[in-house]
PDB file of N, CA, C and O in Angstrom:
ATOM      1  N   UNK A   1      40.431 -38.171  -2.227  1.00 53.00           N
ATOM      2  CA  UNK A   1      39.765 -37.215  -1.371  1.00 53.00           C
ATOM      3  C   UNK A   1      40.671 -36.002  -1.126  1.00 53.00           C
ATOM      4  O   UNK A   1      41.902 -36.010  -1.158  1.00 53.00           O
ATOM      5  N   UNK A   2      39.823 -34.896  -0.863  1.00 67.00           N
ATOM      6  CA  UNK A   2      40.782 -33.436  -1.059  1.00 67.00           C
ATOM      7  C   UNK A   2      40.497 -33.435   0.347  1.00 67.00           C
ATOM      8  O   UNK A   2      39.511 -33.852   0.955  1.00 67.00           O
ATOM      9  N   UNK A   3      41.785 -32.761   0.836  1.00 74.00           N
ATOM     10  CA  UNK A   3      41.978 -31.997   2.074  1.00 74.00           C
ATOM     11  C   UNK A   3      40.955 -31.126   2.539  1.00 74.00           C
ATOM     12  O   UNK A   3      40.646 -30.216   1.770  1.00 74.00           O
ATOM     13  N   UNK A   4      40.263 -31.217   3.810  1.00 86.00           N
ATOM     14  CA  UNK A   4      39.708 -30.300   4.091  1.00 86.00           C
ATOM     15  C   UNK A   4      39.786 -28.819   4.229  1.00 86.00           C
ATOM     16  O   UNK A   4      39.044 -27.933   3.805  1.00 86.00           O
ATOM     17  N   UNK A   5      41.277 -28.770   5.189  1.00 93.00           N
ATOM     18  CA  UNK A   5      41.923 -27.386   4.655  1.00 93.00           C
ATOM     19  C   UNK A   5      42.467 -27.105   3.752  1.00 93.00           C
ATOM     20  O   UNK A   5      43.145 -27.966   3.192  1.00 93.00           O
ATOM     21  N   UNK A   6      42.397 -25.811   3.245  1.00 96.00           N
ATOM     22  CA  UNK A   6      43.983 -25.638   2.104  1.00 96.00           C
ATOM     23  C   UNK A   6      44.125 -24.430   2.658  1.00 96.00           C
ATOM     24  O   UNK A   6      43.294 -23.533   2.797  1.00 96.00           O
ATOM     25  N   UNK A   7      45.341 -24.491   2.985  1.00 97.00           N
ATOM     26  CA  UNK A   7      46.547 -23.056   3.019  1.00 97.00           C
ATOM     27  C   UNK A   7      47.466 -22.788   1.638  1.00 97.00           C
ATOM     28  O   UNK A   7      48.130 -23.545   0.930  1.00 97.00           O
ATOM     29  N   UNK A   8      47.218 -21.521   1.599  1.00 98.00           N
ATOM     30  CA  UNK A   8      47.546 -20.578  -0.056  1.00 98.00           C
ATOM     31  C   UNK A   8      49.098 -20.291   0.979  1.00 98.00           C
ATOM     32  O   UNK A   8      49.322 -20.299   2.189  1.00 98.00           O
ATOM     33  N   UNK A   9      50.163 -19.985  -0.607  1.00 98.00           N
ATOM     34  CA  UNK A   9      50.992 -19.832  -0.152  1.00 98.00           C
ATOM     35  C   UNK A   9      50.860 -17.899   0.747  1.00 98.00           C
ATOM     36  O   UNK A   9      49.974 -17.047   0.688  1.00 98.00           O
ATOM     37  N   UNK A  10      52.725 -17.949   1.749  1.00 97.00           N
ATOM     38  CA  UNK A  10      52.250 -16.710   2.443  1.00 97.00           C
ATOM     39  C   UNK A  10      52.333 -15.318   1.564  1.00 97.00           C
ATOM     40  O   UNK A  10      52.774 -15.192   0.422  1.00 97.00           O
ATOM     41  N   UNK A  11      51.802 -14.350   2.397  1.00 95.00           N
ATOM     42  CA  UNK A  11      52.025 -12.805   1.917  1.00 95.00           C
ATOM     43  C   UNK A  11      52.255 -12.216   3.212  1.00 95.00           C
ATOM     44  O   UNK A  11      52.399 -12.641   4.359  1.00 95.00           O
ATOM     45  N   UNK A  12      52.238 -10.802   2.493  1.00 93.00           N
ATOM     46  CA  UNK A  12      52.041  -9.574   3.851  1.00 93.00           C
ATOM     47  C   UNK A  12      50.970 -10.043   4.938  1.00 93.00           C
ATOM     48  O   UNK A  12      51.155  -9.927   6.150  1.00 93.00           O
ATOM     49  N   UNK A  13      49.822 -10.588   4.352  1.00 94.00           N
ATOM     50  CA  UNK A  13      49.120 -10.570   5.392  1.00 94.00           C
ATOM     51  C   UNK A  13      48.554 -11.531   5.862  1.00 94.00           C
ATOM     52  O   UNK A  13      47.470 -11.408   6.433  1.00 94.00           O
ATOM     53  N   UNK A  14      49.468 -13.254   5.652  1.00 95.00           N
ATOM     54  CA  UNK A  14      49.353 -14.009   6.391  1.00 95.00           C
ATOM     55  C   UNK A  14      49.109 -15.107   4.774  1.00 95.00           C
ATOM     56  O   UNK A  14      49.476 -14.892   3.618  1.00 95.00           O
ATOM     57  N   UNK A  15      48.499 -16.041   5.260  1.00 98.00           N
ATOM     58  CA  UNK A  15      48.119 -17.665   4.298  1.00 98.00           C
ATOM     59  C   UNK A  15      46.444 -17.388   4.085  1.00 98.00           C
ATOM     60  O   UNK A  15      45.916 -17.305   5.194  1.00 98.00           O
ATOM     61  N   UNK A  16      45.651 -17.253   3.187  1.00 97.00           N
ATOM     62  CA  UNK A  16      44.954 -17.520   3.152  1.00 97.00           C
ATOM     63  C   UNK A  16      44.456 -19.094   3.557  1.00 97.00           C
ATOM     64  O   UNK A  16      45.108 -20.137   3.596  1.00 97.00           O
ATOM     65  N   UNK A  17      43.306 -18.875   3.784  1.00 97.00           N
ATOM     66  CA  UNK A  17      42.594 -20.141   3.943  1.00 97.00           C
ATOM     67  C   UNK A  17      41.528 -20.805   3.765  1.00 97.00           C
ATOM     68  O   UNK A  17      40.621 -20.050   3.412  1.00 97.00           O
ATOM     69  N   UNK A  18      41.115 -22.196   3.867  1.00 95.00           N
ATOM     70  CA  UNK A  18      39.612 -22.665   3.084  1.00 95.00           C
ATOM     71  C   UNK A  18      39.746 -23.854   3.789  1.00 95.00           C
ATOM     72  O   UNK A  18      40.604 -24.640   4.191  1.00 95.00           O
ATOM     73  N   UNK A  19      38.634 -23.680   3.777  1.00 92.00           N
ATOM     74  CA  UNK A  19      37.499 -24.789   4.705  1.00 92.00           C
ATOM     75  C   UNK A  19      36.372 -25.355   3.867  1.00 92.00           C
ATOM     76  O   UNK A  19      35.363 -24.717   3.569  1.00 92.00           O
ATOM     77  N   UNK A  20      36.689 -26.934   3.417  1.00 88.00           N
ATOM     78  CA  UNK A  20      35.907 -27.428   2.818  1.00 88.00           C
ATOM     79  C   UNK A  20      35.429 -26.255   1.421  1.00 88.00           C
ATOM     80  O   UNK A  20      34.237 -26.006   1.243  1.00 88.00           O
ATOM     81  N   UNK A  21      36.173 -25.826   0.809  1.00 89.00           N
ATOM     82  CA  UNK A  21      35.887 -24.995  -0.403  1.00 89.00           C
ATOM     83  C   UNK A  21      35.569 -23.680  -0.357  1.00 89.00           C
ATOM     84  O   UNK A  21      35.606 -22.984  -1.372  1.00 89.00           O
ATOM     85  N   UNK A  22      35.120 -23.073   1.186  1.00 92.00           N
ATOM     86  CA  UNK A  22      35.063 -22.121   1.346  1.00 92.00           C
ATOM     87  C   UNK A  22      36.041 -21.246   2.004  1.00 92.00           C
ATOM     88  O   UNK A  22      36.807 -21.929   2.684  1.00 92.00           O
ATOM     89  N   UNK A  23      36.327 -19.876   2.064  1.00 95.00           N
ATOM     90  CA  UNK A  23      37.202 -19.225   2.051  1.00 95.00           C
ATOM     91  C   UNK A  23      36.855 -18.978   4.192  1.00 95.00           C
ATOM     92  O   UNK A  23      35.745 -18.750   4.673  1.00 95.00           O
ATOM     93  N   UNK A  24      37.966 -19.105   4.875  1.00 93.00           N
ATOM     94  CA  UNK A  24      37.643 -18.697   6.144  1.00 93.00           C
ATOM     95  C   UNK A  24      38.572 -17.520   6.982  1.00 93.00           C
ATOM     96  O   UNK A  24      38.510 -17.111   8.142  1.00 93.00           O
ATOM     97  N   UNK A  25      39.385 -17.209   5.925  1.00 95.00           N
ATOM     98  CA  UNK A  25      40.481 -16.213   6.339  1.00 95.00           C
ATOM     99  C   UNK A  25      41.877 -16.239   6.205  1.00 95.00           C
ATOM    100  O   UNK A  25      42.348 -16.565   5.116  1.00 95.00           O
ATOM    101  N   UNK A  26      42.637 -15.938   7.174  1.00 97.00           N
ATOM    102  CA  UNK A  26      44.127 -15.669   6.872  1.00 97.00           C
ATOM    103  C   UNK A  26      44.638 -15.734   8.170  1.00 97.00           C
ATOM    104  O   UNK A  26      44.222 -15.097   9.138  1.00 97.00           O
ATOM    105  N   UNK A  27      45.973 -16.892   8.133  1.00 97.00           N
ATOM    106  CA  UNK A  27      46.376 -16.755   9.344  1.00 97.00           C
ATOM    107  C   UNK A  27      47.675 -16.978   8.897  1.00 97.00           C
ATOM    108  O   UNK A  27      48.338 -17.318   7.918  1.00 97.00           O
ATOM    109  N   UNK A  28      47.765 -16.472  10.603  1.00 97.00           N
ATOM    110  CA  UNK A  28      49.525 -15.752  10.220  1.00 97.00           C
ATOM    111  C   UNK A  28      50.537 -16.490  11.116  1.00 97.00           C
ATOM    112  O   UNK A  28      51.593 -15.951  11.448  1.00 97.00           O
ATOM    113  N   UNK A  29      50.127 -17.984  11.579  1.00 97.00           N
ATOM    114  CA  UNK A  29      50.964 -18.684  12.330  1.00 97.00           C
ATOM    115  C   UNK A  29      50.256 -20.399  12.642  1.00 97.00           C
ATOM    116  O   UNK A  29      49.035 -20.541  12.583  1.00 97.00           O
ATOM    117  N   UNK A  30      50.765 -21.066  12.820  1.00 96.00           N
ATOM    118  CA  UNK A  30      49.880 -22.139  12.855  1.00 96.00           C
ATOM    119  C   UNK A  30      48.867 -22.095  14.412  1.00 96.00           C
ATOM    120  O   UNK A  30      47.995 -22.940  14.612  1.00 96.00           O
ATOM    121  N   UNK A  31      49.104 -21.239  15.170  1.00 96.00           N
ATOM    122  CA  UNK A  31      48.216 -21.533  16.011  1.00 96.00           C
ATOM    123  C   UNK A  31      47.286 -20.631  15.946  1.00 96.00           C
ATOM    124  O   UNK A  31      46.590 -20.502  16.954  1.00 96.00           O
ATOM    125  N   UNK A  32      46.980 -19.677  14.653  1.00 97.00           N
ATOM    126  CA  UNK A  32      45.852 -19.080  13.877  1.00 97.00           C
ATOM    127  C   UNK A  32      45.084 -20.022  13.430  1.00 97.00           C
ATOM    128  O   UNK A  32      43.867 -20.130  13.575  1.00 97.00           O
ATOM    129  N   UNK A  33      45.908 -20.801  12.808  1.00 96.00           N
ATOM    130  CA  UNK A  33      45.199 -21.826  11.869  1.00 96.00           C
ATOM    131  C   UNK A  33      44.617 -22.993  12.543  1.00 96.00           C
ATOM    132  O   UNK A  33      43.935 -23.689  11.791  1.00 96.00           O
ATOM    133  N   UNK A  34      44.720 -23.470  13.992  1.00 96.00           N
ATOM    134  CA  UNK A  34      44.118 -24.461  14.489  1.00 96.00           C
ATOM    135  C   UNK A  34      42.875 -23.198  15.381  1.00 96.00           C
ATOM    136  O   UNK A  34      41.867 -23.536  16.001  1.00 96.00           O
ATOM    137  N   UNK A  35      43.232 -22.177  15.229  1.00 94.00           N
ATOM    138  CA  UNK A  35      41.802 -21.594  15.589  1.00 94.00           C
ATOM    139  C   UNK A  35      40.677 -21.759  14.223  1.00 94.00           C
ATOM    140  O   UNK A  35      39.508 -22.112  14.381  1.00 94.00           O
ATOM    141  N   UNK A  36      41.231 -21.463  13.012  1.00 92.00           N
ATOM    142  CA  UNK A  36      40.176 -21.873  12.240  1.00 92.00           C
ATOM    143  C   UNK A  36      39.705 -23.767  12.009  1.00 92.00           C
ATOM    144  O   UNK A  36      38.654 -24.219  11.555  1.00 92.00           O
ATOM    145  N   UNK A  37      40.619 -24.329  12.387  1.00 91.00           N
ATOM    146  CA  UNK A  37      40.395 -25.767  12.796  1.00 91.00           C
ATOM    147  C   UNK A  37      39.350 -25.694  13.536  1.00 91.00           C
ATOM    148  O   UNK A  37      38.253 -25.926  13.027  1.00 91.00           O
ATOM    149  N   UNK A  38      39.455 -25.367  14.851  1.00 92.00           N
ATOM    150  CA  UNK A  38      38.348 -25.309  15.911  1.00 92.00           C
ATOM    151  C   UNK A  38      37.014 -24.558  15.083  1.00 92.00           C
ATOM    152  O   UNK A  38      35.997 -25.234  14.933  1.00 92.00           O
ATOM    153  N   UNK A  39      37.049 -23.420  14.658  1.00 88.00           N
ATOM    154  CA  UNK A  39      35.785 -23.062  14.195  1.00 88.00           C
ATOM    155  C   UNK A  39      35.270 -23.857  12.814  1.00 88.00           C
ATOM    156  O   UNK A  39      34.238 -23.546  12.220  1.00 88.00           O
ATOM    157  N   UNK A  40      35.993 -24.724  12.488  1.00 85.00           N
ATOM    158  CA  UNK A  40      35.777 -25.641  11.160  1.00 85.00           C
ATOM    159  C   UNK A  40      34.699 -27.129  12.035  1.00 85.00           C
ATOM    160  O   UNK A  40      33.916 -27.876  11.447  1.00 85.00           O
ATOM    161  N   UNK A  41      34.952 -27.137  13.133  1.00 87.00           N
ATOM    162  CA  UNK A  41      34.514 -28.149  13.933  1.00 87.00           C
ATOM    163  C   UNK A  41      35.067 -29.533  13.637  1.00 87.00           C
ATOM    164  O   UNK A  41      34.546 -30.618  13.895  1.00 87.00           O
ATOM    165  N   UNK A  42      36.430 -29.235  12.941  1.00 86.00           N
ATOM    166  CA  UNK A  42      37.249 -30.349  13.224  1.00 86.00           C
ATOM    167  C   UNK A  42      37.620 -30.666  14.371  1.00 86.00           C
ATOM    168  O   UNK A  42      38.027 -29.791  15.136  1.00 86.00           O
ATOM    169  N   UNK A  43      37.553 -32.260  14.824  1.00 85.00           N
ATOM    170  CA  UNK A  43      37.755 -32.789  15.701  1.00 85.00           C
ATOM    171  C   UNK A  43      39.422 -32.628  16.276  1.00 85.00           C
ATOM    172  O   UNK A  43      40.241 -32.193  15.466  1.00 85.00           O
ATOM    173  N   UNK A  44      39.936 -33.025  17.829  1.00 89.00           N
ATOM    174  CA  UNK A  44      41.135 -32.611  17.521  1.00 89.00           C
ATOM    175  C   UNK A  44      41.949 -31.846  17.424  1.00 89.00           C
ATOM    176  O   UNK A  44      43.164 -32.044  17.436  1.00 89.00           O
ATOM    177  N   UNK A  45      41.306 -30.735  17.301  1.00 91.00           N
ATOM    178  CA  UNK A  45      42.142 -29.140  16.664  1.00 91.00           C
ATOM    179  C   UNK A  45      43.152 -28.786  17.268  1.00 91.00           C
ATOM    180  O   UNK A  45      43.755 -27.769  16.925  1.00 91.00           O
ATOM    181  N   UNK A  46      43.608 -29.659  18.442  1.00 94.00           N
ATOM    182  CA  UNK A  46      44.572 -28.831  19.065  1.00 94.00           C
ATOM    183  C   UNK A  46      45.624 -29.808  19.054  1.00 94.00           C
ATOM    184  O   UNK A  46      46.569 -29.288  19.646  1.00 94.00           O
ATOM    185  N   UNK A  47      45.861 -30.690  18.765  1.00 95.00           N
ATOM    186  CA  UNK A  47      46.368 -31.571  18.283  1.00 95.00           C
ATOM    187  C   UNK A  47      46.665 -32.378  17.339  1.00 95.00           C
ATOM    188  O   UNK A  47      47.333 -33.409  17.417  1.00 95.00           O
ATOM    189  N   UNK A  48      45.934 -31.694  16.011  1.00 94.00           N
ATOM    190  CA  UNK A  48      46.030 -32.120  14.519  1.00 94.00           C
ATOM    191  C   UNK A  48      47.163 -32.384  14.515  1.00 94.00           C
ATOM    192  O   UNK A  48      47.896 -32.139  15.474  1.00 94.00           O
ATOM    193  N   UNK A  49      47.605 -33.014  13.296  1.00 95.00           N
ATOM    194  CA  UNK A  49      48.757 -33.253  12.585  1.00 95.00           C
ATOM    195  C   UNK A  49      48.918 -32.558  11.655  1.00 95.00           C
ATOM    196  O   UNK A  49      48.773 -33.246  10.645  1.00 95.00           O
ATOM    197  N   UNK A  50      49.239 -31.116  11.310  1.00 95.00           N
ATOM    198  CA  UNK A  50      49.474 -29.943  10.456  1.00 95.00           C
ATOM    199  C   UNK A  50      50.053 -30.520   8.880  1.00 95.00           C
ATOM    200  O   UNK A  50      50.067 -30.207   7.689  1.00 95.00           O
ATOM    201  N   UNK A  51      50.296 -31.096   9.393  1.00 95.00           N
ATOM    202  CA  UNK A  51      51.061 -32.000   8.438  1.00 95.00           C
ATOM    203  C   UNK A  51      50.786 -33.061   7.084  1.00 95.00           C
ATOM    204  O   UNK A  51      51.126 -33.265   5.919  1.00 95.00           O
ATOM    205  N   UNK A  52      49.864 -33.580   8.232  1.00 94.00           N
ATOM    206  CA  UNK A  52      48.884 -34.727   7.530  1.00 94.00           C
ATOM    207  C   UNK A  52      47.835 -34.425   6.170  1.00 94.00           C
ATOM    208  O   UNK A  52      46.814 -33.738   6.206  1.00 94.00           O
ATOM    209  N   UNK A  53      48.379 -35.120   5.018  1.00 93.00           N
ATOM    210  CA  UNK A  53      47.692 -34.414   3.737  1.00 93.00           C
ATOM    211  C   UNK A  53      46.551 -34.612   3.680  1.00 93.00           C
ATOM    212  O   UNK A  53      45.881 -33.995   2.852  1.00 93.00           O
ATOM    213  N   UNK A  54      45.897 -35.645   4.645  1.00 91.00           N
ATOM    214  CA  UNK A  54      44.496 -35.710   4.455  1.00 91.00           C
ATOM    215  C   UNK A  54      43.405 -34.386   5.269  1.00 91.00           C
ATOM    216  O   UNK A  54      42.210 -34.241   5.016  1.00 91.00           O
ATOM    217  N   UNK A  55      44.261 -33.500   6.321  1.00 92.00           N
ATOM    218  CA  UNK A  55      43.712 -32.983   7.271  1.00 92.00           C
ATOM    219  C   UNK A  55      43.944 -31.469   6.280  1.00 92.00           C
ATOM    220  O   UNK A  55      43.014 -30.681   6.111  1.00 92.00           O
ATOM    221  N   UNK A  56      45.214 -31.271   5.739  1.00 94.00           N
ATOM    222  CA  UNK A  56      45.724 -29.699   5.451  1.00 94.00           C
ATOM    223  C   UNK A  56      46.590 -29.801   3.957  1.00 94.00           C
ATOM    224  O   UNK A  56      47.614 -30.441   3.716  1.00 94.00           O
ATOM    225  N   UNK A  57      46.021 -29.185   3.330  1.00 95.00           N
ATOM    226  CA  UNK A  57      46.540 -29.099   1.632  1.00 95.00           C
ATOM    227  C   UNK A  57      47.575 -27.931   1.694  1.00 95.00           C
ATOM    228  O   UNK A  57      47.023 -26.854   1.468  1.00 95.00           O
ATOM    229  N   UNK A  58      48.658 -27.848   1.887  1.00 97.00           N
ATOM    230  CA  UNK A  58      49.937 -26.807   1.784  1.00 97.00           C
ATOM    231  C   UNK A  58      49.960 -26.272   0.285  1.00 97.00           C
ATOM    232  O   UNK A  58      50.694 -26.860  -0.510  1.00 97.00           O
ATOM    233  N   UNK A  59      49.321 -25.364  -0.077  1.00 97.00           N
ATOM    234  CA  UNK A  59      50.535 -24.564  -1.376  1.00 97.00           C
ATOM    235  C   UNK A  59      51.401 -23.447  -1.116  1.00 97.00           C
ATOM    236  O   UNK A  59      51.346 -22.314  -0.639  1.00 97.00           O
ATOM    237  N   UNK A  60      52.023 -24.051  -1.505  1.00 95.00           N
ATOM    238  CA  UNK A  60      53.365 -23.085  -1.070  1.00 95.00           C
ATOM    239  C   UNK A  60      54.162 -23.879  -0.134  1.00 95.00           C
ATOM    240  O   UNK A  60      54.030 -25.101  -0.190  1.00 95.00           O
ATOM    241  N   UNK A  61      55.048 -23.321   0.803  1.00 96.00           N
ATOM    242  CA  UNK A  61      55.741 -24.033   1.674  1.00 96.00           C
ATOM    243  C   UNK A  61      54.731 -24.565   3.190  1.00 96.00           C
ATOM    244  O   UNK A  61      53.802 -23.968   3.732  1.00 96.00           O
ATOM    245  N   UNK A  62      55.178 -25.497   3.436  1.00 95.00           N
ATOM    246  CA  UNK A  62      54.302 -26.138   4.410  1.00 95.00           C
ATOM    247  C   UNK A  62      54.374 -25.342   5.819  1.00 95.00           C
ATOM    248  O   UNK A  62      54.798 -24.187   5.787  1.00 95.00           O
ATOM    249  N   UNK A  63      53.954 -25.943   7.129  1.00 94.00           N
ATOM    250  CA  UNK A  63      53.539 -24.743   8.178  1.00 94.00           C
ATOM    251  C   UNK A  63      54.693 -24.282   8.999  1.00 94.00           C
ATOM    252  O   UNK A  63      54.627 -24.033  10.203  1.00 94.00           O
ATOM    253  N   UNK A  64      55.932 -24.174   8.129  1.00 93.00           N
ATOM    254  CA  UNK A  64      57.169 -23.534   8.985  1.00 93.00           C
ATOM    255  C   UNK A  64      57.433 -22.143   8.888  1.00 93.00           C
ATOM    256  O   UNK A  64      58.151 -21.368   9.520  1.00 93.00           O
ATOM    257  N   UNK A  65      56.153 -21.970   7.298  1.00 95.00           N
ATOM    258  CA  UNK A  65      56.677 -21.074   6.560  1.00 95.00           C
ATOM    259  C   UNK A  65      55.365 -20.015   6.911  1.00 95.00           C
ATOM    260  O   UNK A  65      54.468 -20.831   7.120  1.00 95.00           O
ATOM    261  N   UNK A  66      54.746 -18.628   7.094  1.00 93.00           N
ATOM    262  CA  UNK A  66      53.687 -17.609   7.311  1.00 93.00           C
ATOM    263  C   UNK A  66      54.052 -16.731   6.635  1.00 93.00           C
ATOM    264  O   UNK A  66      53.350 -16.617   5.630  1.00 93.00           O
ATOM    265  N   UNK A  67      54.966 -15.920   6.716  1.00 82.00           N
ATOM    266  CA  UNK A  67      55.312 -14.574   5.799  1.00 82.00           C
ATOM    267  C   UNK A  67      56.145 -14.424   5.165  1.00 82.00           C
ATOM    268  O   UNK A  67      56.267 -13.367   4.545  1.00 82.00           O
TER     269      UNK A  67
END
């Protein structure tokens, strides 16, 4: 099973991002990215495990890393 999220590695203008295959934007810190959690209507969102490969697909460096 694929990750629901995937975060692209960073740029100038943040990580792209995807939600279930679709594209939902770019964020530029992890507490961008549990806002697109919340609008993904993942359960949790504020307390995910960023980490967890089943919740968030990292390419590139994982969520220490934004720009």
């Amino acid at each position: 099973m694929r990750a629901p999220i995937v975060v692209y590695p960073p740029s100038d203008e943040g990580r792209r991002v995807r939600a279930d295959g679709e594209a939902i934007g770019r964020a530029r810190s992890s507490r961008e990215l549990r806002e697109f959690l919340r609008r993904a209507g993942l359960p949790d969102w504020e307390t995910a495990d960023l980490t967890d490969p089943a919740l968030v697909e990292w390419r590139g460096p994982g969520p220490e890393v934004w720009g």
